[in-house]
Amino acid sequence: MTTFSEHLRRAFGEAKGLARDFRRLILPPLCPVCQRKLALHEEHLCSDCFEQLPFTHFRGKSNNPTERIFLGLTPLEKGHSYIYYYPGSASSQLIKAFKYHRRAETAAFLGRLMGEDLEGSHFFDGIDAIVPVPLARKRLHERGYNQSERLARGLAQATGIEVWDDVLIRHRETPSQTHFTYLQRRENVKDAFRCPCPDRVSGKHLLLIDDVVTTGATLLACCESMKEIPGIRFSVITLALTGSADNTFPSSLHSFGI
Ligand SMILES: [Zn+2]
């Protein structure tokens, strides 16, 4: 039997949905890529721009380009990226939207899509927790949110895997890596991370998540900060992998602006 409070909750939910639809009719959100007004059925970006995204199609394939970044540098169980990042492309505009234009919900939405895309691939088998790469405190303050944490929340929604955002901290501020070479990037983030609770992650398989992987320096520094913890294992997932038009690793990282 439906109780009065359930009726009330349902009615409140419906009213909220109607208010949201009405608000969208009056002031429709814009697609962050083409700036077209989004239709009621479109979430965060328009269907045309979504279809044009450069998907990697790795879907759990081993030895894919994301995994190869870490080859010989740190033991990794699995690696995955959902799309390629090309400068000036739809994917770069999308990433800039949630990184610099306060579209935090877009990051959560993409995290969810990324998780749904991997359904049935066994990529998440055996993973105990999703761990977002922590943001420098100053940048967190400026942005108001950590985009990797928002991606993680969306991924958790799709997979049911918990997010542990307190097992890795960035205890040293690091300057932006945008114009750094590979070696400068490695040096920049070296020793920047620390795990405050080694016992909690001991014996666990953690899935580290970041928005974009270019040289892998940041994710590598995260792994290295915890590598002495007994039994710990890592996998990595990123929304995007920096790529060139022929999907090979870029020879010049300077022009990518990330
Ligand atoms: Zn669009």
GROMACS .gro file of C-alpha atoms and ligand atoms in nm:
model
  259
    1MET     CA    1   0.000   0.000   0.000
    2THR     CA    2   0.134   0.341  -0.092
    3THR     CA    3   0.175   0.562   0.210
    4PHE     CA    4   0.098   0.932   0.222
    5SER     CA    5   0.467   1.019   0.248
    6GLU     CA    6   0.544   0.811  -0.065
    7HIS     CA    7   0.265   0.998  -0.251
    8LEU     CA    8   0.412   1.324  -0.134
    9ARG     CA    9   0.765   1.226  -0.237
   10ARG     CA   10   0.647   1.115  -0.581
   11ALA     CA   11   0.446   1.434  -0.633
   12PHE     CA   12   0.746   1.639  -0.527
   13GLY     CA   13   0.970   1.449  -0.771
   14GLU     CA   14   0.724   1.506  -1.056
   15ALA     CA   15   0.696   1.876  -0.973
   16LYS     CA   16   1.074   1.905  -0.972
   17GLY     CA   17   1.091   1.732  -1.313
   18LEU     CA   18   0.827   1.966  -1.456
   19ALA     CA   19   1.007   2.270  -1.318
   20ARG     CA   20   1.331   2.147  -1.477
   21ASP     CA   21   1.161   2.091  -1.816
   22PHE     CA   22   0.999   2.434  -1.795
   23ARG     CA   23   1.332   2.598  -1.708
   24ARG     CA   24   1.494   2.420  -2.004
   25LEU     CA   25   1.218   2.545  -2.237
   26ILE     CA   26   1.270   2.905  -2.125
   27LEU     CA   27   1.649   2.890  -2.104
   28PRO     CA   28   1.780   2.579  -2.283
   29PRO     CA   29   2.139   2.484  -2.202
   30LEU     CA   30   2.385   2.505  -2.490
   31CYS     CA   31   2.599   2.228  -2.633
   32PRO     CA   32   2.954   2.310  -2.514
   33VAL     CA   33   3.096   2.202  -2.851
   34CYS     CA   34   2.874   2.367  -3.118
   35GLN     CA   35   2.682   2.608  -2.889
   36ARG     CA   36   2.346   2.488  -3.028
   37LYS     CA   37   2.053   2.484  -2.787
   38LEU     CA   38   2.006   2.135  -2.647
   39ALA     CA   39   1.679   1.954  -2.709
   40LEU     CA   40   1.485   1.819  -2.409
   41HIS     CA   41   1.611   1.464  -2.472
   42GLU     CA   42   1.976   1.573  -2.498
   43GLU     CA   43   2.199   1.571  -2.192
   44HIS     CA   44   2.504   1.798  -2.171
   45LEU     CA   45   2.597   1.784  -2.540
   46CYS     CA   46   2.401   1.753  -2.862
   47SER     CA   47   2.366   1.419  -3.036
   48ASP     CA   48   2.553   1.539  -3.349
   49CYS     CA   49   2.860   1.640  -3.145
   50PHE     CA   50   2.840   1.319  -2.941
   51GLU     CA   51   2.850   1.110  -3.259
   52GLN     CA   52   3.152   1.304  -3.382
   53LEU     CA   53   3.359   1.237  -3.070
   54PRO     CA   54   3.678   1.044  -3.150
   55PHE     CA   55   3.610   0.727  -2.949
   56THR     CA   56   3.911   0.503  -2.887
   57HIS     CA   57   3.709   0.178  -2.897
   58PHE     CA   58   3.969   0.014  -2.669
   59ARG     CA   59   3.689  -0.146  -2.462
   60GLY     CA   60   3.906  -0.370  -2.248
   61LYS     CA   61   4.156  -0.463  -2.522
   62SER     CA   62   4.491  -0.533  -2.362
   63ASN     CA   63   4.811  -0.360  -2.476
   64ASN     CA   64   4.611  -0.059  -2.593
   65PRO     CA   65   4.787   0.281  -2.626
   66THR     CA   66   4.685   0.391  -2.273
   67GLU     CA   67   4.838   0.079  -2.120
   68ARG     CA   68   5.149   0.118  -2.336
   69ILE     CA   69   5.225   0.462  -2.183
   70PHE     CA   70   5.302   0.287  -1.853
   71LEU     CA   71   5.485  -0.012  -1.996
   72GLY     CA   72   5.816  -0.063  -1.815
   73LEU     CA   73   5.742   0.225  -1.577
   74THR     CA   74   5.495   0.074  -1.332
   75PRO     CA   75   5.302  -0.253  -1.313
   76LEU     CA   76   4.947  -0.194  -1.429
   77GLU     CA   77   4.658  -0.440  -1.436
   78LYS     CA   78   4.451  -0.258  -1.697
   79GLY     CA   79   4.425   0.077  -1.871
   80HIS     CA   80   4.153   0.247  -2.070
   81SER     CA   81   4.064   0.582  -2.227
   82TYR     CA   82   3.720   0.660  -2.369
   83ILE     CA   83   3.803   0.922  -2.634
   84TYR     CA   84   4.105   1.081  -2.798
   85TYR     CA   85   4.199   1.436  -2.722
   86TYR     CA   86   4.291   1.643  -3.027
   87PRO     CA   87   4.367   2.014  -2.993
   88GLY     CA   88   4.084   2.233  -3.126
   89SER     CA   89   3.854   1.934  -3.174
   90ALA     CA   90   3.512   1.852  -3.027
   91SER     CA   91   3.680   1.647  -2.755
   92SER     CA   92   3.905   1.936  -2.649
   93GLN     CA   93   3.608   2.176  -2.631
   94LEU     CA   94   3.418   1.925  -2.423
   95ILE     CA   95   3.707   1.882  -2.179
   96LYS     CA   96   3.762   2.257  -2.155
   97ALA     CA   97   3.390   2.299  -2.078
   98PHE     CA   98   3.407   2.093  -1.760
   99LYS     CA   99   3.758   2.197  -1.672
  100TYR     CA  100   3.736   2.571  -1.715
  101HIS     CA  101   3.370   2.665  -1.765
  102ARG     CA  102   3.210   2.528  -1.449
  103ARG     CA  103   3.028   2.238  -1.613
  104ALA     CA  104   3.096   1.988  -1.337
  105GLU     CA  105   2.781   1.788  -1.417
  106THR     CA  106   2.914   1.730  -1.769
  107ALA     CA  107   3.214   1.549  -1.616
  108ALA     CA  108   2.983   1.322  -1.413
  109PHE     CA  109   2.775   1.257  -1.724
  110LEU     CA  110   3.085   1.156  -1.923
  111GLY     CA  111   3.204   0.934  -1.639
  112ARG     CA  112   2.871   0.755  -1.652
  113LEU     CA  113   2.892   0.714  -2.032
  114MET     CA  114   3.243   0.579  -2.002
  115GLY     CA  115   3.126   0.318  -1.750
  116GLU     CA  116   2.824   0.219  -1.959
  117ASP     CA  117   3.045   0.184  -2.267
  118LEU     CA  118   3.261  -0.074  -2.086
  119GLU     CA  119   2.965  -0.283  -1.976
  120GLY     CA  120   3.028  -0.650  -2.051
  121SER     CA  121   3.401  -0.595  -2.118
  122HIS     CA  122   3.518  -0.733  -1.779
  123PHE     CA  123   3.728  -0.419  -1.738
  124PHE     CA  124   3.590  -0.359  -1.388
  125ASP     CA  125   3.626  -0.719  -1.268
  126GLY     CA  126   3.809  -0.736  -0.935
  127ILE     CA  127   3.837  -0.359  -0.887
  128ASP     CA  128   3.778  -0.257  -0.525
  129ALA     CA  129   3.752   0.120  -0.554
  130ILE     CA  130   3.777   0.415  -0.790
  131VAL     CA  131   4.036   0.672  -0.680
  132PRO     CA  132   4.030   1.016  -0.845
  133VAL     CA  133   4.363   1.195  -0.898
  134PRO     CA  134   4.358   1.474  -0.638
  135LEU     CA  135   4.368   1.834  -0.759
  136ALA     CA  136   4.611   2.091  -0.619
  137ARG     CA  137   4.439   2.283  -0.338
  138LYS     CA  138   4.474   2.619  -0.514
  139ARG     CA  139   4.319   2.484  -0.835
  140LEU     CA  140   4.042   2.312  -0.639
  141HIS     CA  141   3.963   2.643  -0.475
  142GLU     CA  142   3.958   2.829  -0.809
  143ARG     CA  143   3.751   2.566  -0.991
  144GLY     CA  144   3.524   2.473  -0.704
  145TYR     CA  145   3.542   2.100  -0.781
  146ASN     CA  146   3.784   1.831  -0.889
  147GLN     CA  147   3.688   1.722  -1.242
  148SER     CA  148   3.844   1.378  -1.189
  149GLU     CA  149   3.633   1.329  -0.879
  150ARG     CA  150   3.320   1.419  -1.080
  151LEU     CA  151   3.418   1.172  -1.352
  152ALA     CA  152   3.465   0.913  -1.077
  153ARG     CA  153   3.114   0.981  -0.939
  154GLY     CA  154   2.962   0.923  -1.283
  155LEU     CA  155   3.165   0.606  -1.329
  156ALA     CA  156   3.053   0.484  -0.985
  157GLN     CA  157   2.691   0.543  -1.083
  158ALA     CA  158   2.735   0.320  -1.390
  159THR     CA  159   2.939   0.046  -1.222
  160GLY     CA  160   2.833   0.041  -0.857
  161ILE     CA  161   3.201   0.058  -0.752
  162GLU     CA  162   3.275   0.287  -0.459
  163VAL     CA  163   3.473   0.610  -0.493
  164TRP     CA  164   3.752   0.651  -0.237
  165ASP     CA  165   3.854   1.013  -0.264
  166ASP     CA  166   4.039   1.024   0.068
  167VAL     CA  167   4.303   0.754   0.015
  168LEU     CA  168   4.530   0.971  -0.196
  169ILE     CA  169   4.619   1.332  -0.122
  170ARG     CA  170   4.826   1.589  -0.308
  171HIS     CA  171   5.049   1.721  -0.036
  172ARG     CA  172   5.258   1.945  -0.259
  173GLU     CA  173   5.132   2.218  -0.490
  174THR     CA  174   5.254   2.174  -0.848
  175PRO     CA  175   5.254   2.429  -1.130
  176SER     CA  176   5.044   2.360  -1.440
  177GLN     CA  177   5.212   2.111  -1.673
  178THR     CA  178   5.078   2.265  -1.993
  179HIS     CA  179   5.409   2.379  -2.139
  180PHE     CA  180   5.632   2.116  -1.981
  181THR     CA  181   5.834   1.853  -2.163
  182TYR     CA  182   5.804   1.487  -2.067
  183LEU     CA  183   6.095   1.496  -1.820
  184GLN     CA  184   5.979   1.826  -1.670
  185ARG     CA  185   5.635   1.674  -1.615
  186ARG     CA  186   5.785   1.372  -1.439
  187GLU     CA  187   5.994   1.598  -1.214
  188ASN     CA  188   5.703   1.836  -1.151
  189VAL     CA  189   5.472   1.576  -0.994
  190LYS     CA  190   5.736   1.350  -0.839
  191ASP     CA  191   5.656   1.298  -0.468
  192ALA     CA  192   5.350   1.525  -0.493
  193PHE     CA  193   5.109   1.254  -0.370
  194ARG     CA  194   5.077   1.060  -0.048
  195CYS     CA  195   4.846   0.790   0.087
  196PRO     CA  196   4.731   0.877   0.442
  197CYS     CA  197   4.583   0.531   0.507
  198PRO     CA  198   4.808   0.249   0.373
  199ASP     CA  199   4.626  -0.018   0.579
  200ARG     CA  200   4.296   0.062   0.410
  201VAL     CA  201   4.430   0.013   0.057
  202SER     CA  202   4.662  -0.276   0.134
  203GLY     CA  203   4.573  -0.577  -0.084
  204LYS     CA  204   4.326  -0.371  -0.287
  205HIS     CA  205   4.294  -0.320  -0.660
  206LEU     CA  206   4.247   0.054  -0.719
  207LEU     CA  207   4.123   0.215  -1.038
  208LEU     CA  208   4.290   0.556  -1.068
  209ILE     CA  209   4.090   0.804  -1.274
  210ASP     CA  210   4.197   1.127  -1.443
  211ASP     CA  211   4.051   1.345  -1.715
  212VAL     CA  212   4.332   1.335  -1.972
  213VAL     CA  213   4.647   1.127  -1.999
  214THR     CA  214   4.929   1.272  -2.204
  215THR     CA  215   5.266   1.147  -2.079
  216GLY     CA  216   5.121   0.957  -1.783
  217ALA     CA  217   5.345   1.151  -1.543
  218THR     CA  218   5.067   1.236  -1.294
  219LEU     CA  219   4.915   0.887  -1.284
  220LEU     CA  220   5.261   0.738  -1.258
  221ALA     CA  221   5.342   0.961  -0.960
  222CYS     CA  222   5.016   0.845  -0.794
  223CYS     CA  223   5.113   0.478  -0.842
  224GLU     CA  224   5.466   0.540  -0.718
  225SER     CA  225   5.341   0.710  -0.402
  226MET     CA  226   5.162   0.387  -0.302
  227LYS     CA  227   5.378   0.117  -0.460
  228GLU     CA  228   5.531   0.004  -0.128
  229ILE     CA  229   5.190  -0.080   0.019
  230PRO     CA  230   5.163  -0.462   0.041
  231GLY     CA  231   4.942  -0.630  -0.216
  232ILE     CA  232   4.824  -0.310  -0.382
  233ARG     CA  233   4.739  -0.322  -0.753
  234PHE     CA  234   4.651  -0.046  -0.997
  235SER     CA  235   4.448   0.007  -1.309
  236VAL     CA  236   4.396   0.344  -1.475
  237ILE     CA  237   4.110   0.498  -1.666
  238THR     CA  238   4.093   0.840  -1.828
  239LEU     CA  239   3.824   1.017  -2.020
  240ALA     CA  240   4.075   1.110  -2.290
  241LEU     CA  241   4.408   1.010  -2.432
  242THR     CA  242   4.613   1.275  -2.606
  243GLY     CA  243   4.652   1.157  -2.961
  244SER     CA  244   4.745   1.277  -3.306
  245ALA     CA  245   4.539   1.239  -3.622
  246ASP     CA  246   4.680   0.892  -3.690
  247ASN     CA  247   4.629   0.788  -3.328
  248THR     CA  248   4.999   0.769  -3.253
  249PHE     CA  249   5.160   0.922  -2.951
  250PRO     CA  250   5.245   1.291  -3.009
  251SER     CA  251   5.604   1.381  -3.079
  252SER     CA  252   5.552   1.735  -2.957
  253LEU     CA  253   5.354   1.779  -2.638
  254HIS     CA  254   5.394   2.154  -2.629
  255SER     CA  255   5.111   2.234  -2.866
  256PHE     CA  256   4.844   2.037  -2.683
  257GLY     CA  257   4.763   2.299  -2.426
  258ILE     CA  258   4.663   2.057  -2.150
  259ZN      ZN  259   2.682   2.019  -3.041
   0.00000   0.00000   0.00000
